PDB file of C-alpha atoms and ligand atoms in Angstrom:
ATOM      1  CA  MET A 246       5.308  15.068  -7.496  1.00 50.00           C
ATOM      2  CA  GLU A 247       3.718  12.657  -5.022  1.00 65.00           C
ATOM      3  CA  SER A 248      -0.023  12.820  -4.868  1.00 78.00           C
ATOM      4  CA  ASP A 249      -2.652  11.123  -2.669  1.00 86.00           C
ATOM      5  CA  PRO A 250      -4.367   8.853  -5.008  1.00 88.00           C
ATOM      6  CA  HIS A 251      -7.664   8.650  -2.752  1.00 87.00           C
ATOM      7  CA  THR A 252      -8.186  12.440  -3.236  1.00 86.00           C
ATOM      8  CA  TYR A 253      -6.412  13.188  -6.299  1.00 88.00           C
ATOM      9  CA  GLN A 254      -8.214  15.646  -8.723  1.00 88.00           C
ATOM     10  CA  PRO A 255      -7.376  15.072 -12.264  1.00 88.00           C
ATOM     11  CA  SER A 256      -6.509  18.201 -14.423  1.00 89.00           C
ATOM     12  CA  PRO A 257      -7.709  18.974 -17.841  1.00 88.00           C
ATOM     13  CA  LYS A 258      -4.315  17.839 -19.031  1.00 90.00           C
ATOM     14  CA  ASP A 259      -4.851  14.575 -17.439  1.00 89.00           C
ATOM     15  CA  SER A 260      -8.069  14.226 -19.557  1.00 88.00           C
ATOM     16  CA  ILE A 261      -6.164  14.777 -22.675  1.00 89.00           C
ATOM     17  CA  LEU A 262      -3.718  12.276 -21.752  1.00 90.00           C
ATOM     18  CA  LEU A 263      -6.320   9.769 -20.950  1.00 89.00           C
ATOM     19  CA  ALA A 264      -8.125  10.195 -24.209  1.00 88.00           C
ATOM     20  CA  ARG A 265      -4.935   9.480 -26.188  1.00 91.00           C
ATOM     21  CA  ALA A 266      -3.684   6.472 -24.045  1.00 93.00           C
ATOM     22  CA  ASP A 267      -3.759   3.088 -25.691  1.00 94.00           C
ATOM     23  CA  LEU A 268      -3.632   1.288 -22.421  1.00 95.00           C
ATOM     24  CA  ILE A 269      -4.502   2.223 -18.810  1.00 95.00           C
ATOM     25  CA  VAL A 270      -3.552   0.128 -15.745  1.00 96.00           C
ATOM     26  CA  ILE A 271      -5.555   0.955 -12.555  1.00 96.00           C
ATOM     27  CA  ASN A 272      -5.641  -0.516  -8.993  1.00 97.00           C
ATOM     28  CA  GLY A 273      -9.434  -0.307  -8.954  1.00 96.00           C
ATOM     29  CA  LEU A 274     -11.693  -1.122  -5.898  1.00 96.00           C
ATOM     30  CA  ASP A 275     -12.278   2.814  -5.557  1.00 93.00           C
ATOM     31  CA  PHE A 276      -8.543   3.591  -5.065  1.00 94.00           C
ATOM     32  CA  GLU A 277      -8.343   6.067  -7.932  1.00 92.00           C
ATOM     33  CA  LYS A 278     -11.906   7.211  -7.784  1.00 89.00           C
ATOM     34  CA  GLU A 279     -11.638  10.453  -9.796  1.00 89.00           C
ATOM     35  CA  ILE A 280      -9.483   8.843 -12.333  1.00 88.00           C
ATOM     36  CA  GLU A 281     -12.035   6.189 -13.056  1.00 90.00           C
ATOM     37  CA  LYS A 282     -14.709   8.800 -13.456  1.00 90.00           C
ATOM     38  CA  MET A 283     -12.379  10.663 -15.723  1.00 90.00           C
ATOM     39  CA  ILE A 284     -11.744   7.477 -17.871  1.00 90.00           C
ATOM     40  CA  ALA A 285     -15.496   7.120 -18.362  1.00 87.00           C
ATOM     41  CA  SER A 286     -16.000  10.643 -19.499  1.00 87.00           C
ATOM     42  CA  SER A 287     -12.697  11.339 -21.397  1.00 84.00           C
ATOM     43  CA  GLY A 288     -13.529   9.440 -24.752  1.00 83.00           C
ATOM     44  CA  PHE A 289     -10.807   6.851 -23.869  1.00 91.00           C
ATOM     45  CA  LYS A 290     -10.977   4.205 -26.522  1.00 90.00           C
ATOM     46  CA  GLY A 291      -8.003   2.082 -25.394  1.00 93.00           C
ATOM     47  CA  LYS A 292      -7.942  -1.086 -23.199  1.00 94.00           C
ATOM     48  CA  LEU A 293      -8.271  -0.872 -19.461  1.00 95.00           C
ATOM     49  CA  CYS A 294      -6.568  -3.269 -17.017  1.00 97.00           C
ATOM     50  CA  LYS A 295      -7.713  -3.497 -13.541  1.00 97.00           C
ATOM     51  CA  ALA A 296      -4.663  -4.940 -11.826  1.00 98.00           C
ATOM     52  CA  THR A 297      -6.637  -6.256  -8.714  1.00 98.00           C
ATOM     53  CA  ASP A 298      -8.946  -8.639 -10.783  1.00 98.00           C
ATOM     54  CA  ASN A 299      -9.352 -12.059  -9.170  1.00 96.00           C
ATOM     55  CA  ILE A 300      -7.907 -11.055  -5.912  1.00 98.00           C
ATOM     56  CA  PRO A 301      -9.859 -11.648  -2.872  1.00 97.00           C
ATOM     57  CA  TYR A 302     -10.408  -8.174  -1.233  1.00 98.00           C
ATOM     58  CA  ARG A 303     -11.724  -6.944   1.996  1.00 97.00           C
ATOM     59  CA  LYS A 304     -15.233  -5.932   1.457  1.00 97.00           C
ATOM     60  CA  ASN A 305     -16.133  -4.251   4.745  1.00 93.00           C
ATOM     61  CA  PRO A 306     -14.893  -1.666   4.578  1.00 94.00           C
ATOM     62  CA  LEU A 307     -13.818  -1.837   0.772  1.00 96.00           C
ATOM     63  CA  ASP A 308     -10.040  -1.925   0.944  1.00 97.00           C
ATOM     64  CA  PRO A 309      -8.036  -1.211  -2.208  1.00 97.00           C
ATOM     65  CA  HIS A 310      -4.536  -1.585  -0.592  1.00 97.00           C
ATOM     66  CA  LEU A 311      -3.924  -5.168  -1.841  1.00 98.00           C
ATOM     67  CA  TRP A 312      -0.245  -4.637  -3.078  1.00 98.00           C
ATOM     68  CA  HIS A 313       1.058  -4.475   0.555  1.00 98.00           C
ATOM     69  CA  ASP A 314       0.727  -8.314   0.397  1.00 98.00           C
ATOM     70  CA  VAL A 315       3.502  -9.606  -2.007  1.00 98.00           C
ATOM     71  CA  LYS A 316       1.581 -12.692  -2.835  1.00 98.00           C
ATOM     72  CA  TYR A 317      -1.247 -10.389  -4.224  1.00 98.00           C
ATOM     73  CA  ALA A 318       1.367  -8.207  -5.877  1.00 98.00           C
ATOM     74  CA  LYS A 319       2.180 -11.475  -7.935  1.00 98.00           C
ATOM     75  CA  ILE A 320      -1.313 -11.589  -9.197  1.00 98.00           C
ATOM     76  CA  TYR A 321      -1.176  -7.926 -10.198  1.00 98.00           C
ATOM     77  CA  VAL A 322       1.881  -9.021 -12.235  1.00 98.00           C
ATOM     78  CA  ASP A 323      -0.070 -11.888 -13.792  1.00 98.00           C
ATOM     79  CA  ASN A 324      -2.936  -9.678 -14.697  1.00 98.00           C
ATOM     80  CA  ILE A 325      -0.703  -6.987 -16.269  1.00 98.00           C
ATOM     81  CA  THR A 326       1.232  -9.761 -18.216  1.00 98.00           C
ATOM     82  CA  ILE A 327      -1.970 -11.380 -19.659  1.00 97.00           C
ATOM     83  CA  PHE A 328      -3.127  -7.878 -20.639  1.00 97.00           C
ATOM     84  CA  LEU A 329       0.189  -6.915 -22.352  1.00 98.00           C
ATOM     85  CA  CYS A 330       0.436 -10.307 -24.110  1.00 98.00           C
ATOM     86  CA  ALA A 331      -3.320  -9.844 -25.531  1.00 96.00           C
ATOM     87  CA  TYR A 332      -2.350  -6.203 -26.630  1.00 96.00           C
ATOM     88  CA  ASP A 333       0.982  -6.953 -28.150  1.00 97.00           C
ATOM     89  CA  PRO A 334       1.085 -10.686 -29.006  1.00 98.00           C
ATOM     90  CA  LYS A 335       4.236 -10.143 -31.110  1.00 98.00           C
ATOM     91  CA  ASN A 336       6.291  -9.492 -27.862  1.00 98.00           C
ATOM     92  CA  LYS A 337       4.543 -12.272 -25.725  1.00 98.00           C
ATOM     93  CA  ASN A 338       7.769 -13.979 -25.010  1.00 98.00           C
ATOM     94  CA  LEU A 339       9.532 -10.887 -23.601  1.00 98.00           C
ATOM     95  CA  TYR A 340       6.585 -10.063 -21.372  1.00 98.00           C
ATOM     96  CA  GLN A 341       6.475 -13.640 -19.970  1.00 98.00           C
ATOM     97  CA  ASP A 342      10.221 -13.833 -19.482  1.00 98.00           C
ATOM     98  CA  ASN A 343      10.272 -10.585 -17.592  1.00 98.00           C
ATOM     99  CA  LYS A 344       7.208 -11.812 -15.541  1.00 98.00           C
ATOM    100  CA  GLN A 345       9.123 -14.883 -14.546  1.00 98.00           C
ATOM    101  CA  LYS A 346      12.101 -12.996 -13.306  1.00 98.00           C
ATOM    102  CA  PHE A 347       9.941 -10.368 -11.499  1.00 98.00           C
ATOM    103  CA  VAL A 348       7.905 -13.276  -9.863  1.00 98.00           C
ATOM    104  CA  GLN A 349      11.133 -14.833  -8.602  1.00 98.00           C
ATOM    105  CA  GLU A 350      12.242 -11.491  -7.007  1.00 98.00           C
ATOM    106  CA  LEU A 351       8.769 -11.188  -5.310  1.00 98.00           C
ATOM    107  CA  ASP A 352       8.960 -14.679  -3.976  1.00 98.00           C
ATOM    108  CA  ASN A 353      12.352 -13.657  -2.412  1.00 98.00           C
ATOM    109  CA  LEU A 354      10.875 -10.565  -1.070  1.00 98.00           C
ATOM    110  CA  ASP A 355       7.815 -12.183   0.585  1.00 98.00           C
ATOM    111  CA  GLN A 356      10.096 -14.704   2.270  1.00 98.00           C
ATOM    112  CA  TRP A 357      12.316 -11.905   3.552  1.00 98.00           C
ATOM    113  CA  ILE A 358       9.432  -9.993   4.927  1.00 98.00           C
ATOM    114  CA  HIS A 359       8.311 -13.120   6.922  1.00 98.00           C
ATOM    115  CA  GLN A 360      11.801 -13.595   8.380  1.00 98.00           C
ATOM    116  CA  GLN A 361      11.993  -9.943   9.701  1.00 98.00           C
ATOM    117  CA  PHE A 362       9.215 -10.665  12.071  1.00 98.00           C
ATOM    118  CA  LEU A 363      10.104 -14.219  13.222  1.00 97.00           C
ATOM    119  CA  THR A 364      11.622 -12.939  16.598  1.00 95.00           C
ATOM    120  CA  ILE A 365       8.783 -10.729  17.628  1.00 97.00           C
ATOM    121  CA  PRO A 366       6.126 -12.553  19.876  1.00 97.00           C
ATOM    122  CA  PRO A 367       2.754 -12.202  18.228  1.00 94.00           C
ATOM    123  CA  ASP A 368       1.179 -10.193  20.851  1.00 93.00           C
ATOM    124  CA  LYS A 369       3.801  -7.632  20.521  1.00 95.00           C
ATOM    125  CA  ARG A 370       3.221  -6.863  16.747  1.00 96.00           C
ATOM    126  CA  LEU A 371       1.150  -3.772  17.257  1.00 96.00           C
ATOM    127  CA  VAL A 372       1.703  -0.806  14.967  1.00 96.00           C
ATOM    128  CA  VAL A 373       0.036   2.718  14.795  1.00 95.00           C
ATOM    129  CA  THR A 374      -0.050   4.457  11.522  1.00 93.00           C
ATOM    130  CA  THR A 375      -1.947   7.344   9.936  1.00 90.00           C
ATOM    131  CA  HIS A 376      -4.538   5.732   7.724  1.00 91.00           C
ATOM    132  CA  ASP A 377      -5.878   2.216   7.284  1.00 93.00           C
ATOM    133  CA  ALA A 378      -3.644   1.027   4.515  1.00 96.00           C
ATOM    134  CA  PHE A 379      -1.863  -1.781   5.892  1.00 97.00           C
ATOM    135  CA  TRP A 380      -4.680  -4.372   6.710  1.00 97.00           C
ATOM    136  CA  TYR A 381      -3.364  -6.766   3.973  1.00 98.00           C
ATOM    137  CA  PHE A 382       0.225  -6.330   5.120  1.00 98.00           C
ATOM    138  CA  GLY A 383      -0.940  -7.099   8.556  1.00 98.00           C
ATOM    139  CA  LYS A 384      -2.877 -10.153   7.604  1.00 98.00           C
ATOM    140  CA  ALA A 385       0.026 -11.620   5.476  1.00 98.00           C
ATOM    141  CA  TYR A 386       2.773 -10.992   7.922  1.00 98.00           C
ATOM    142  CA  GLY A 387       1.051 -11.185  11.261  1.00 98.00           C
ATOM    143  CA  ILE A 388       1.118  -7.557  12.409  1.00 98.00           C
ATOM    144  CA  GLU A 389      -1.799  -5.534  13.735  1.00 97.00           C
ATOM    145  CA  PHE A 390      -2.217  -2.061  12.523  1.00 96.00           C
ATOM    146  CA  LEU A 391      -4.286   0.670  14.243  1.00 94.00           C
ATOM    147  CA  SER A 392      -5.027   3.979  12.690  1.00 91.00           C
ATOM    148  CA  PRO A 393      -6.987   7.007  13.592  1.00 88.00           C
ATOM    149  CA  VAL A 394      -8.051   7.473   9.805  1.00 88.00           C
ATOM    150  CA  GLY A 395     -10.054   5.068   7.820  1.00 88.00           C
ATOM    151  CA  ILE A 396      -9.344   3.270   4.345  1.00 88.00           C
ATOM    152  CA  SER A 397      -9.669   6.674   2.414  1.00 87.00           C
ATOM    153  CA  THR A 398      -7.848   9.743   3.510  1.00 84.00           C
ATOM    154  CA  ASP A 399     -10.770  12.081   2.696  1.00 83.00           C
ATOM    155  CA  VAL A 400     -12.766  11.464   5.908  1.00 82.00           C
ATOM    156  CA  GLU A 401     -11.535  12.866   9.238  1.00 83.00           C
ATOM    157  CA  PRO A 402     -11.947  10.628  12.282  1.00 86.00           C
ATOM    158  CA  SER A 403     -14.057  11.630  15.285  1.00 88.00           C
ATOM    159  CA  ALA A 404     -12.564  12.863  18.488  1.00 89.00           C
ATOM    160  CA  LYS A 405     -13.915  10.004  20.244  1.00 91.00           C
ATOM    161  CA  LYS A 406     -12.093   7.524  17.890  1.00 88.00           C
ATOM    162  CA  ILE A 407      -8.847   9.373  18.501  1.00 90.00           C
ATOM    163  CA  ALA A 408      -9.216   9.395  22.238  1.00 92.00           C
ATOM    164  CA  GLY A 409     -10.013   5.675  22.190  1.00 92.00           C
ATOM    165  CA  LEU A 410      -6.781   4.947  20.106  1.00 92.00           C
ATOM    166  CA  ILE A 411      -4.714   6.993  22.616  1.00 94.00           C
ATOM    167  CA  THR A 412      -6.172   5.041  25.528  1.00 94.00           C
ATOM    168  CA  PHE A 413      -5.332   1.731  23.744  1.00 93.00           C
ATOM    169  CA  ILE A 414      -1.737   2.867  22.838  1.00 94.00           C
ATOM    170  CA  LYS A 415      -1.217   3.687  26.554  1.00 94.00           C
ATOM    171  CA  LYS A 416      -2.716   0.470  27.883  1.00 94.00           C
ATOM    172  CA  LYS A 417      -0.749  -1.838  25.337  1.00 92.00           C
ATOM    173  CA  LYS A 418       2.431   0.317  25.748  1.00 93.00           C
ATOM    174  CA  ILE A 419       2.766   0.531  21.930  1.00 94.00           C
ATOM    175  CA  LYS A 420       5.936   2.134  20.785  1.00 94.00           C
ATOM    176  CA  ALA A 421       5.719   1.532  16.937  1.00 94.00           C
ATOM    177  CA  VAL A 422       4.131   4.688  15.788  1.00 93.00           C
ATOM    178  CA  PHE A 423       4.594   6.002  12.273  1.00 94.00           C
ATOM    179  CA  VAL A 424       3.495   8.807   9.768  1.00 90.00           C
ATOM    180  CA  GLU A 425       3.012   8.084   6.109  1.00 91.00           C
ATOM    181  CA  ASN A 426       4.547   9.823   3.148  1.00 88.00           C
ATOM    182  CA  LEU A 427       1.222  11.433   2.059  1.00 82.00           C
ATOM    183  CA  ALA A 428      -1.284  11.462   4.728  1.00 73.00           C
ATOM    184  CA  ASN A 429      -2.000  14.330   7.055  1.00 76.00           C
ATOM    185  CA  GLN A 430       0.472  14.229  10.074  1.00 80.00           C
ATOM    186  CA  LYS A 431      -1.982  16.466  12.366  1.00 84.00           C
ATOM    187  CA  LEU A 432      -3.671  13.497  14.115  1.00 86.00           C
ATOM    188  CA  ILE A 433      -0.327  11.465  14.573  1.00 88.00           C
ATOM    189  CA  ASN A 434       1.260  14.498  16.128  1.00 89.00           C
ATOM    190  CA  GLN A 435      -1.708  14.870  18.452  1.00 89.00           C
ATOM    191  CA  ILE A 436      -1.220  11.209  19.384  1.00 91.00           C
ATOM    192  CA  ILE A 437       2.387  11.562  19.956  1.00 92.00           C
ATOM    193  CA  GLN A 438       1.930  14.607  22.229  1.00 93.00           C
ATOM    194  CA  GLU A 439      -0.668  12.789  24.268  1.00 93.00           C
ATOM    195  CA  THR A 440       1.265   9.529  24.513  1.00 93.00           C
ATOM    196  CA  GLY A 441       4.787  10.980  24.873  1.00 92.00           C
ATOM    197  CA  LEU A 442       5.987   8.599  22.234  1.00 91.00           C
ATOM    198  CA  THR A 443       8.534   9.249  19.487  1.00 92.00           C
ATOM    199  CA  LEU A 444       7.818   8.830  15.753  1.00 93.00           C
ATOM    200  CA  GLN A 445       9.507   5.744  14.515  1.00 94.00           C
ATOM    201  CA  GLY A 446       9.726   6.797  10.741  1.00 94.00           C
ATOM    202  CA  THR A 447       7.760   7.202   7.595  1.00 94.00           C
ATOM    203  CA  LEU A 448       5.918   4.458   5.948  1.00 96.00           C
ATOM    204  CA  TYR A 449       5.014   4.433   2.330  1.00 96.00           C
ATOM    205  CA  ALA A 450       1.390   3.563   1.991  1.00 95.00           C
ATOM    206  CA  ASP A 451      -0.109   4.716  -1.163  1.00 94.00           C
ATOM    207  CA  SER A 452       2.783   5.953  -3.375  1.00 93.00           C
ATOM    208  CA  LEU A 453       6.431   5.447  -3.856  1.00 94.00           C
ATOM    209  CA  SER A 454       9.117   8.057  -3.098  1.00 93.00           C
ATOM    210  CA  ASN A 455      11.068   9.702  -5.776  1.00 93.00           C
ATOM    211  CA  SER A 456      13.956   7.923  -7.420  1.00 95.00           C
ATOM    212  CA  GLN A 457      16.584   9.006  -4.889  1.00 95.00           C
ATOM    213  CA  GLY A 458      14.293   8.135  -1.767  1.00 95.00           C
ATOM    214  CA  SER A 459      14.148   4.838   0.105  1.00 96.00           C
ATOM    215  CA  ALA A 460      10.783   3.762  -1.560  1.00 96.00           C
ATOM    216  CA  SER A 461      11.860   4.289  -5.198  1.00 97.00           C
ATOM    217  CA  THR A 462      10.399   0.914  -6.571  1.00 97.00           C
ATOM    218  CA  TYR A 463       7.825  -1.453  -5.202  1.00 98.00           C
ATOM    219  CA  GLU A 464      10.421  -3.881  -3.799  1.00 98.00           C
ATOM    220  CA  ASN A 465      12.289  -0.959  -2.168  1.00 98.00           C
ATOM    221  CA  MET A 466       9.029   0.344  -0.595  1.00 98.00           C
ATOM    222  CA  MET A 467       8.093  -2.989   0.870  1.00 98.00           C
ATOM    223  CA  ARG A 468      11.758  -3.388   2.196  1.00 98.00           C
ATOM    224  CA  HIS A 469      11.641   0.126   3.742  1.00 98.00           C
ATOM    225  CA  ASN A 470       8.332  -0.415   5.562  1.00 98.00           C
ATOM    226  CA  THR A 471       9.293  -3.883   6.801  1.00 98.00           C
ATOM    227  CA  THR A 472      12.772  -2.651   8.112  1.00 98.00           C
ATOM    228  CA  ILE A 473      11.436   0.321  10.058  1.00 97.00           C
ATOM    229  CA  ILE A 474       8.442  -1.680  11.429  1.00 98.00           C
ATOM    230  CA  SER A 475      10.495  -4.588  12.478  1.00 97.00           C
ATOM    231  CA  GLN A 476      13.326  -2.572  13.890  1.00 97.00           C
ATOM    232  CA  SER A 477      10.771  -0.511  15.984  1.00 96.00           C
ATOM    233  CA  LEU A 478       9.108  -3.657  17.291  1.00 97.00           C
ATOM    234  CA  GLN A 479      12.429  -5.158  18.202  1.00 96.00           C
ATOM    235  CA  LYS A 480      13.547  -1.897  20.126  1.00 93.00           C
ATOM    236  CA  ALA A 481      10.307  -1.982  22.033  1.00 91.00           C
ATOM    237  CA  LEU A 482      10.964  -5.688  23.338  1.00 91.00           C
ATOM    238  CA  SER A 483      14.445  -4.670  24.914  1.00 81.00           C
TER     239      SER A 483
HETATM  240 ZN1  LIG B 572      -4.590   4.634   1.091  1.00 89.60          ZN
END
């Protein structure tokens, strides 16, 4: 089942799993807040890998959504590979070979994403989504994201903030409005009602789809998000 990592409440079963684990990989930067607390209290004696180590991150507000920039995803891969090689040196070559192949795929993906936005003028690249998860995507690929909800989904925005966003959408004639797979749709529905816009689709922000869905892997998720954003921006141009 898909759960929101920002607000996920670990169960007693999770605690048992954690205590038994040899290795745990986390995103870090407060993304899996409750899990981190549970790791500390579960008696976990294995090795912990923080995949975002050595990546320059947005500090104000603290923003954990680094994977939406593919060049940062490559650093995740690096960190996890180093971690696995240290843990299981016998299979070092295997991990390194797999890493090389995957990094090649990520390079192709990164290039492909850039290409999808080439024909859209920079001042027309405005997108509205549920929560502030796409800042790194925006920075990497030249898109500005606006959202009523902040970095974490556990804080409700003020009425004033929502009203301001609605005024901005009308003024800039923004058409690219999305919901996310996990976040609360109430606010986006309100925005749609008050602006008369149509929803352009579902972005995958903080978790993948199931294996049948359009965001079943990291690469599929990035392609899905990019495709629906660029199509909706293109449509708004014509
Ligand atoms: Zn998030």
